[in-house]
Amino acid sequence: MCGIVAYLGHREAAPILLEGLRRLEYRGYDSAGISVMSDEGVLETIKRPGKLAELEAAIADSMPRGRVGIAHTRWATHGAPTQANAHPHTSAHGDITLIHNGIIENAGTLKKKLQEEGYCFSSETDTEVVVHLIDHLWGEGAPMEDAVAAALAQVQGAYGIAVVSTRDPYKIVVARNGSPLLLGIGAQGELMAGSDVAAVVGVTRDVVYLDDGDVGVLDRTAYRTFHLERGSVRRTVHQVTWDLEAIEKGGFEHFMLKEIHEQPQSLRDVMRGRLIADEGIARLGGITLSDADLDEVERITIMACGTSWHAGLLGEYLLEELARIPVDVQYASEFRYKNPVIEPNTLVLAISQSGETADTLAALREAKRRGATTMGIVNVVGSSIARETDFGMYLHAGPEIGVASTKAFTSQIAALVLFALYLGRRRAMSVLEGRTLVEALERLPGQVETILEQSDEIYALAEKFADARNFLYLGRGYQFPVALEGALKLKEVSYIHAEGYPAAEMKHGPIALIDDDMPVVVLAPRDPVYGKVVSNIEEVKARQGRVIAVVSDDAPELDGKVDHLIRVPQTVPALLPVLTTIPLQLLAYQAALLRGCDVDQPRNLAKSVTVE
């Protein structure tokens, strides 16, 4: 996601800041900017949309001079990737500048109050609210950290920020809540801050990781940290021993593995600020269609490709069960070539990680041409699908670098659950049912963490089957789309042929393939169709198939009937697909690794398919 770099020391800041930004480029971003304070106490801010090269070109002939500054790469959340929306953001008088990662959930309320006080806004971002709030609350003669703390006391949401001001020169104040931030402690009084170790490792390998609620104050004498509620705190200095490439991947061997392990956080991010526990409902700020219009929706058509199509199939189950709305799921690549029928009061929902998938975008435009109301679920803010739909939801999963989608898929499932909950509570779902689902959603990230702790067991299982030529994945109900996704992951990264099927359909053809060389992954969590799945497992074993069962308890009914068990925590049926997906991702990853495949960039595949 967005990148933060800050520097204070005896050297020129701008070259060091730019190098820090270069080392954060892997994270993904769509604009960049820099603010440097001169020795005369003047702030110079330059920012550009696009890649870092655009910013470097803008300052090539007039590098900002000064020994303290902040810099940022932005991945758009509030507002498109334009120069006005790029960071840093500056106060009205140009004497405070600020960079920010995260989401300010009450930005709208704060902005309205500030406008009533006479503040004008020049961007669409939530970040600009914070810099004006600091300006508004800064008491005469007070240090900058007091003004920042006063502002953060009114802020709700996730943030990592860095602030400089000519009112309190040669100082940087940083703060963290839900968005990673660390300090770099260099020699000869050099101090840095960054959203990632990669940002500071060019100057120092001694780092201090800030906790949520921490504020760091860097000045020409030293640094200090305090907690917004508990006062002064001292955090341990750690020495970084990884090389740069490992740091860029967060210590993981591959981006795919890193992104698998990011799923507890990506799930928290997609749900952040969207759950209302007492009412058992979701708050969806991107749903701009009126409640009355949503109440008139009689049918939903979901369009997507690849992994997003599998998420769409889960959306069909979710929306029909929780909201009692008929749903059909279309391959976007086929939609506009079949003379589709768009009935009145139909909502067309497009799902795409990148928001630029060519087939999905073309299908969306065809649906709009035929008069449909449209909605998007995308990960990239400001993308074409986000702009062209009538309303939508952002995943806030952060950039996904590995070609094989992992965290975006589970975030899409979570987003669809939130949407189904929102509609369901307006229709057929009781408040008690809503509360039960909200409580299960709140437990979900922690349950994913427990599955990731079993990685070694799943890797050992992969070693037994990495030489297989074919795999079969079976599931029923909510688990059928997971079977499709598990098979796709294995195909994408390991090049093993794999097929996903509804478990009952096995008898209608695929059973002919089963022998003692065929690994069969059966998704068998404790859900309403568990008994039927047990029968399907018995049919596989009768043909000498080797069964890997994914279960959500001890599954005593499967004793002697399966070769291997993978256990996931138990939850409500609607959320089990998230949990059963994780081991299949790990299985595919390790199989690919054992086969010597390029895990992050599989042959013939692109991350975002922007041509038909």
PDB file of C-alpha atoms in Angstrom, residues 168-356:
ATOM      1  CA  ASP A 168       8.242  24.034  15.112  1.00  0.00           C
ATOM      2  CA  PRO A 169      11.199  23.639  12.751  1.00  0.00           C
ATOM      3  CA  TYR A 170      13.742  20.836  12.571  1.00  0.00           C
ATOM      4  CA  LYS A 171      11.282  18.330  14.006  1.00  0.00           C
ATOM      5  CA  ILE A 172       9.246  15.432  12.645  1.00  0.00           C
ATOM      6  CA  VAL A 173       6.247  13.987  14.469  1.00  0.00           C
ATOM      7  CA  VAL A 174       4.983  10.546  13.472  1.00  0.00           C
ATOM      8  CA  ALA A 175       2.100   8.466  14.809  1.00  0.00           C
ATOM      9  CA  ARG A 176       0.655   5.034  14.232  1.00  0.00           C
ATOM     10  CA  ASN A 177      -2.718   3.342  14.650  1.00  0.00           C
ATOM     11  CA  GLY A 178      -3.394   0.248  12.571  1.00  0.00           C
ATOM     12  CA  SER A 179      -0.901   1.168   9.842  1.00  0.00           C
ATOM     13  CA  PRO A 180       2.743   0.045  10.183  1.00  0.00           C
ATOM     14  CA  LEU A 181       5.333   2.665  11.109  1.00  0.00           C
ATOM     15  CA  LEU A 182       8.866   2.450  12.456  1.00  0.00           C
ATOM     16  CA  LEU A 183      11.768   4.708  13.377  1.00  0.00           C
ATOM     17  CA  GLY A 184      15.291   4.367  11.995  1.00  0.00           C
ATOM     18  CA  ILE A 185      18.014   5.294  14.489  1.00  0.00           C
ATOM     19  CA  GLY A 186      21.191   6.205  12.616  1.00  0.00           C
ATOM     20  CA  ALA A 187      24.639   7.412  13.572  1.00  0.00           C
ATOM     21  CA  GLN A 188      25.666  11.087  13.901  1.00  0.00           C
ATOM     22  CA  GLY A 189      22.167  12.173  14.824  1.00  0.00           C
ATOM     23  CA  GLU A 190      20.454  10.865  11.687  1.00  0.00           C
ATOM     24  CA  LEU A 191      16.862   9.833  12.330  1.00  0.00           C
ATOM     25  CA  MET A 192      14.313   8.355   9.959  1.00  0.00           C
ATOM     26  CA  ALA A 193      10.776   7.027   9.917  1.00  0.00           C
ATOM     27  CA  GLY A 194       9.162   4.687   7.442  1.00  0.00           C
ATOM     28  CA  SER A 195       6.219   2.425   6.777  1.00  0.00           C
ATOM     29  CA  ASP A 196       8.640  -0.401   6.010  1.00  0.00           C
ATOM     30  CA  VAL A 197      12.214  -1.305   6.904  1.00  0.00           C
ATOM     31  CA  ALA A 198      13.086  -0.933   3.223  1.00  0.00           C
ATOM     32  CA  ALA A 199      12.547   2.818   3.539  1.00  0.00           C
ATOM     33  CA  VAL A 200      15.290   3.322   6.144  1.00  0.00           C
ATOM     34  CA  VAL A 201      17.780   0.525   5.585  1.00  0.00           C
ATOM     35  CA  GLY A 202      19.908   2.716   3.311  1.00  0.00           C
ATOM     36  CA  VAL A 203      20.779   4.870   6.347  1.00  0.00           C
ATOM     37  CA  THR A 204      20.508   2.514   9.318  1.00  0.00           C
ATOM     38  CA  ARG A 205      19.682  -1.018  10.318  1.00  0.00           C
ATOM     39  CA  ASP A 206      18.649  -0.039  13.861  1.00  0.00           C
ATOM     40  CA  VAL A 207      14.884   0.333  13.984  1.00  0.00           C
ATOM     41  CA  VAL A 208      12.164   0.937  16.559  1.00  0.00           C
ATOM     42  CA  TYR A 209       8.745  -0.515  15.721  1.00  0.00           C
ATOM     43  CA  LEU A 210       5.914   1.704  16.923  1.00  0.00           C
ATOM     44  CA  ASP A 211       2.797   0.179  18.450  1.00  0.00           C
ATOM     45  CA  ASP A 212      -0.764   1.351  17.858  1.00  0.00           C
ATOM     46  CA  GLY A 213      -1.318   4.619  19.713  1.00  0.00           C
ATOM     47  CA  ASP A 214       2.383   5.531  19.694  1.00  0.00           C
ATOM     48  CA  VAL A 215       3.713   8.948  18.731  1.00  0.00           C
ATOM     49  CA  GLY A 216       7.358   9.476  17.805  1.00  0.00           C
ATOM     50  CA  VAL A 217       9.072  12.870  18.062  1.00  0.00           C
ATOM     51  CA  LEU A 218      12.324  13.317  16.111  1.00  0.00           C
ATOM     52  CA  ASP A 219      14.447  16.451  16.512  1.00  0.00           C
ATOM     53  CA  ARG A 220      18.068  17.591  16.273  1.00  0.00           C
ATOM     54  CA  THR A 221      18.898  16.240  19.762  1.00  0.00           C
ATOM     55  CA  ALA A 222      17.279  12.780  19.885  1.00  0.00           C
ATOM     56  CA  TYR A 223      14.020  10.932  19.497  1.00  0.00           C
ATOM     57  CA  ARG A 224      11.359  10.056  22.013  1.00  0.00           C
ATOM     58  CA  THR A 225       8.117   8.109  21.981  1.00  0.00           C
ATOM     59  CA  PHE A 226       4.909   8.430  23.911  1.00  0.00           C
ATOM     60  CA  HIS A 227       1.529   6.751  23.834  1.00  0.00           C
ATOM     61  CA  LEU A 228      -1.583   8.845  23.278  1.00  0.00           C
ATOM     62  CA  GLU A 229      -3.252   7.357  26.358  1.00  0.00           C
ATOM     63  CA  ARG A 230      -0.410   6.064  28.526  1.00  0.00           C
ATOM     64  CA  GLY A 231       2.210   8.806  28.201  1.00  0.00           C
ATOM     65  CA  SER A 232       5.947   8.256  27.767  1.00  0.00           C
ATOM     66  CA  VAL A 233       7.004   4.799  26.530  1.00  0.00           C
ATOM     67  CA  ARG A 234      10.315   3.261  25.522  1.00  0.00           C
ATOM     68  CA  ARG A 235      10.353   0.833  22.613  1.00  0.00           C
ATOM     69  CA  THR A 236      13.133  -1.673  21.965  1.00  0.00           C
ATOM     70  CA  VAL A 237      15.712  -0.987  19.255  1.00  0.00           C
ATOM     71  CA  HIS A 238      15.992  -3.942  16.857  1.00  0.00           C
ATOM     72  CA  GLN A 239      18.789  -4.593  14.381  1.00  0.00           C
ATOM     73  CA  VAL A 240      17.758  -5.532  10.861  1.00  0.00           C
ATOM     74  CA  THR A 241      19.763  -8.448   9.495  1.00  0.00           C
ATOM     75  CA  TRP A 242      17.841  -9.224   6.253  1.00  0.00           C
ATOM     76  CA  ASP A 243      19.048  -8.195   2.833  1.00  0.00           C
ATOM     77  CA  LEU A 244      16.990  -5.685   0.863  1.00  0.00           C
ATOM     78  CA  GLU A 245      15.245  -8.206  -1.363  1.00  0.00           C
ATOM     79  CA  ALA A 246      14.019 -10.127   1.656  1.00  0.00           C
ATOM     80  CA  ILE A 247      12.841  -6.906   3.288  1.00  0.00           C
ATOM     81  CA  GLU A 248      10.809  -5.976   0.247  1.00  0.00           C
ATOM     82  CA  LYS A 249       8.974  -9.259   0.576  1.00  0.00           C
ATOM     83  CA  GLY A 250       8.540  -8.729   4.290  1.00  0.00           C
ATOM     84  CA  GLY A 251      10.908 -11.595   5.094  1.00  0.00           C
ATOM     85  CA  PHE A 252       8.967 -14.051   2.918  1.00  0.00           C
ATOM     86  CA  GLU A 253      10.537 -15.953   0.055  1.00  0.00           C
ATOM     87  CA  HIS A 254       7.846 -14.935  -2.400  1.00  0.00           C
ATOM     88  CA  PHE A 255       5.166 -12.295  -2.703  1.00  0.00           C
ATOM     89  CA  MET A 256       2.534 -15.029  -2.972  1.00  0.00           C
ATOM     90  CA  LEU A 257       3.518 -16.418   0.421  1.00  0.00           C
ATOM     91  CA  LYS A 258       3.656 -12.930   1.899  1.00  0.00           C
ATOM     92  CA  GLU A 259       0.171 -12.201   0.611  1.00  0.00           C
ATOM     93  CA  ILE A 260      -1.185 -15.489   1.945  1.00  0.00           C
ATOM     94  CA  HIS A 261       0.111 -14.485   5.364  1.00  0.00           C
ATOM     95  CA  GLU A 262      -1.304 -10.955   5.000  1.00  0.00           C
ATOM     96  CA  GLN A 263      -4.858 -12.280   4.908  1.00  0.00           C
ATOM     97  CA  PRO A 264      -5.639 -11.777   8.591  1.00  0.00           C
ATOM     98  CA  GLN A 265      -4.828  -8.095   8.099  1.00  0.00           C
ATOM     99  CA  SER A 266      -6.503  -7.760   4.694  1.00  0.00           C
ATOM    100  CA  LEU A 267      -9.675  -9.231   6.193  1.00  0.00           C
ATOM    101  CA  ARG A 268      -9.504  -6.753   9.053  1.00  0.00           C
ATOM    102  CA  ASP A 269      -9.046  -3.946   6.526  1.00  0.00           C
ATOM    103  CA  VAL A 270     -12.038  -4.879   4.366  1.00  0.00           C
ATOM    104  CA  MET A 271     -14.215  -4.982   7.492  1.00  0.00           C
ATOM    105  CA  ARG A 272     -12.694  -1.950   9.214  1.00  0.00           C
ATOM    106  CA  GLY A 273     -15.405   0.546  10.136  1.00  0.00           C
ATOM    107  CA  ARG A 274     -18.058  -1.482   8.316  1.00  0.00           C
ATOM    108  CA  LEU A 275     -19.553  -3.587  11.113  1.00  0.00           C
ATOM    109  CA  ILE A 276     -22.217  -2.388  13.567  1.00  0.00           C
ATOM    110  CA  ALA A 277     -22.316  -5.133  16.179  1.00  0.00           C
ATOM    111  CA  ASP A 278     -25.344  -3.966  18.190  1.00  0.00           C
ATOM    112  CA  GLU A 279     -27.541  -3.688  15.117  1.00  0.00           C
ATOM    113  CA  GLY A 280     -26.137  -6.790  13.427  1.00  0.00           C
ATOM    114  CA  ILE A 281     -25.629  -4.947  10.160  1.00  0.00           C
ATOM    115  CA  ALA A 282     -22.897  -3.611   7.881  1.00  0.00           C
ATOM    116  CA  ARG A 283     -22.171   0.061   7.195  1.00  0.00           C
ATOM    117  CA  LEU A 284     -21.237   0.451   3.523  1.00  0.00           C
ATOM    118  CA  GLY A 285     -20.136   4.001   2.777  1.00  0.00           C
ATOM    119  CA  GLY A 286     -19.695   3.296  -0.932  1.00  0.00           C
ATOM    120  CA  ILE A 287     -23.358   2.317  -1.358  1.00  0.00           C
ATOM    121  CA  THR A 288     -24.682   5.610  -2.681  1.00  0.00           C
ATOM    122  CA  LEU A 289     -27.872   4.143  -4.100  1.00  0.00           C
ATOM    123  CA  SER A 290     -30.784   5.012  -1.835  1.00  0.00           C
ATOM    124  CA  ASP A 291     -32.229   2.364   0.450  1.00  0.00           C
ATOM    125  CA  ALA A 292     -35.522   2.695  -1.410  1.00  0.00           C
ATOM    126  CA  ASP A 293     -33.785   1.897  -4.714  1.00  0.00           C
ATOM    127  CA  LEU A 294     -32.011  -1.100  -3.175  1.00  0.00           C
ATOM    128  CA  ASP A 295     -35.306  -2.365  -1.828  1.00  0.00           C
ATOM    129  CA  GLU A 296     -36.607  -2.463  -5.393  1.00  0.00           C
ATOM    130  CA  VAL A 297     -33.796  -4.736  -6.648  1.00  0.00           C
ATOM    131  CA  GLU A 298     -35.403  -8.001  -7.723  1.00  0.00           C
ATOM    132  CA  ARG A 299     -32.427  -9.793  -9.265  1.00  0.00           C
ATOM    133  CA  ILE A 300     -28.634  -9.528  -9.194  1.00  0.00           C
ATOM    134  CA  THR A 301     -26.327 -10.551 -12.025  1.00  0.00           C
ATOM    135  CA  ILE A 302     -22.675 -10.978 -11.064  1.00  0.00           C
ATOM    136  CA  MET A 303     -19.970 -10.680 -13.739  1.00  0.00           C
ATOM    137  CA  ALA A 304     -16.310 -11.562 -13.272  1.00  0.00           C
ATOM    138  CA  CYS A 305     -13.375 -13.590 -14.574  1.00  0.00           C
ATOM    139  CA  GLY A 306     -11.058 -16.177 -13.031  1.00  0.00           C
ATOM    140  CA  THR A 307     -10.685 -16.043  -9.269  1.00  0.00           C
ATOM    141  CA  SER A 308     -13.161 -13.163  -9.077  1.00  0.00           C
ATOM    142  CA  TRP A 309     -15.724 -15.375 -10.834  1.00  0.00           C
ATOM    143  CA  HIS A 310     -15.285 -17.949  -8.080  1.00  0.00           C
ATOM    144  CA  ALA A 311     -15.930 -15.195  -5.543  1.00  0.00           C
ATOM    145  CA  GLY A 312     -19.022 -14.321  -7.555  1.00  0.00           C
ATOM    146  CA  LEU A 313     -20.307 -17.900  -7.248  1.00  0.00           C
ATOM    147  CA  LEU A 314     -19.968 -17.588  -3.495  1.00  0.00           C
ATOM    148  CA  GLY A 315     -21.796 -14.277  -3.767  1.00  0.00           C
ATOM    149  CA  GLU A 316     -24.692 -16.137  -5.382  1.00  0.00           C
ATOM    150  CA  TYR A 317     -24.980 -18.501  -2.405  1.00  0.00           C
ATOM    151  CA  LEU A 318     -24.583 -15.645   0.086  1.00  0.00           C
ATOM    152  CA  LEU A 319     -27.071 -13.231  -1.450  1.00  0.00           C
ATOM    153  CA  GLU A 320     -29.714 -15.852  -2.083  1.00  0.00           C
ATOM    154  CA  GLU A 321     -29.470 -17.288   1.435  1.00  0.00           C
ATOM    155  CA  LEU A 322     -28.996 -14.107   3.456  1.00  0.00           C
ATOM    156  CA  ALA A 323     -30.917 -11.552   1.377  1.00  0.00           C
ATOM    157  CA  ARG A 324     -33.350 -13.849  -0.493  1.00  0.00           C
ATOM    158  CA  ILE A 325     -32.590 -12.243  -3.848  1.00  0.00           C
ATOM    159  CA  PRO A 326     -32.266 -14.368  -7.027  1.00  0.00           C
ATOM    160  CA  VAL A 327     -28.706 -14.222  -8.387  1.00  0.00           C
ATOM    161  CA  ASP A 328     -27.034 -15.502 -11.528  1.00  0.00           C
ATOM    162  CA  VAL A 329     -23.285 -15.470 -12.171  1.00  0.00           C
ATOM    163  CA  GLN A 330     -21.881 -14.849 -15.631  1.00  0.00           C
ATOM    164  CA  TYR A 331     -18.450 -15.190 -17.138  1.00  0.00           C
ATOM    165  CA  ALA A 332     -17.811 -11.603 -18.163  1.00  0.00           C
ATOM    166  CA  SER A 333     -16.020 -12.818 -21.285  1.00  0.00           C
ATOM    167  CA  GLU A 334     -19.267 -14.466 -22.494  1.00  0.00           C
ATOM    168  CA  PHE A 335     -21.830 -11.948 -21.281  1.00  0.00           C
ATOM    169  CA  ARG A 336     -21.903  -9.449 -24.119  1.00  0.00           C
ATOM    170  CA  TYR A 337     -21.755 -12.087 -26.856  1.00  0.00           C
ATOM    171  CA  LYS A 338     -24.967 -13.883 -25.852  1.00  0.00           C
ATOM    172  CA  ASN A 339     -27.571 -11.119 -26.239  1.00  0.00           C
ATOM    173  CA  PRO A 340     -28.227 -11.079 -22.492  1.00  0.00           C
ATOM    174  CA  VAL A 341     -31.612 -10.229 -20.998  1.00  0.00           C
ATOM    175  CA  ILE A 342     -31.489  -7.442 -18.422  1.00  0.00           C
ATOM    176  CA  GLU A 343     -34.814  -7.332 -16.627  1.00  0.00           C
ATOM    177  CA  PRO A 344     -36.149  -4.252 -14.840  1.00  0.00           C
ATOM    178  CA  ASN A 345     -34.877  -3.817 -11.265  1.00  0.00           C
ATOM    179  CA  THR A 346     -31.769  -5.894 -12.001  1.00  0.00           C
ATOM    180  CA  LEU A 347     -28.510  -4.932 -10.307  1.00  0.00           C
ATOM    181  CA  VAL A 348     -25.342  -5.895 -12.206  1.00  0.00           C
ATOM    182  CA  LEU A 349     -22.346  -6.469  -9.938  1.00  0.00           C
ATOM    183  CA  ALA A 350     -18.839  -6.486 -11.460  1.00  0.00           C
ATOM    184  CA  ILE A 351     -15.991  -8.021  -9.427  1.00  0.00           C
ATOM    185  CA  SER A 352     -12.339  -7.390 -10.298  1.00  0.00           C
ATOM    186  CA  GLN A 353      -9.180  -7.063  -8.208  1.00  0.00           C
ATOM    187  CA  SER A 354      -7.561  -4.560 -10.561  1.00  0.00           C
ATOM    188  CA  GLY A 355     -10.747  -2.826 -11.697  1.00  0.00           C
ATOM    189  CA  GLU A 356      -9.312  -2.916 -15.211  1.00  0.00           C
TER     190      GLU A 356
END
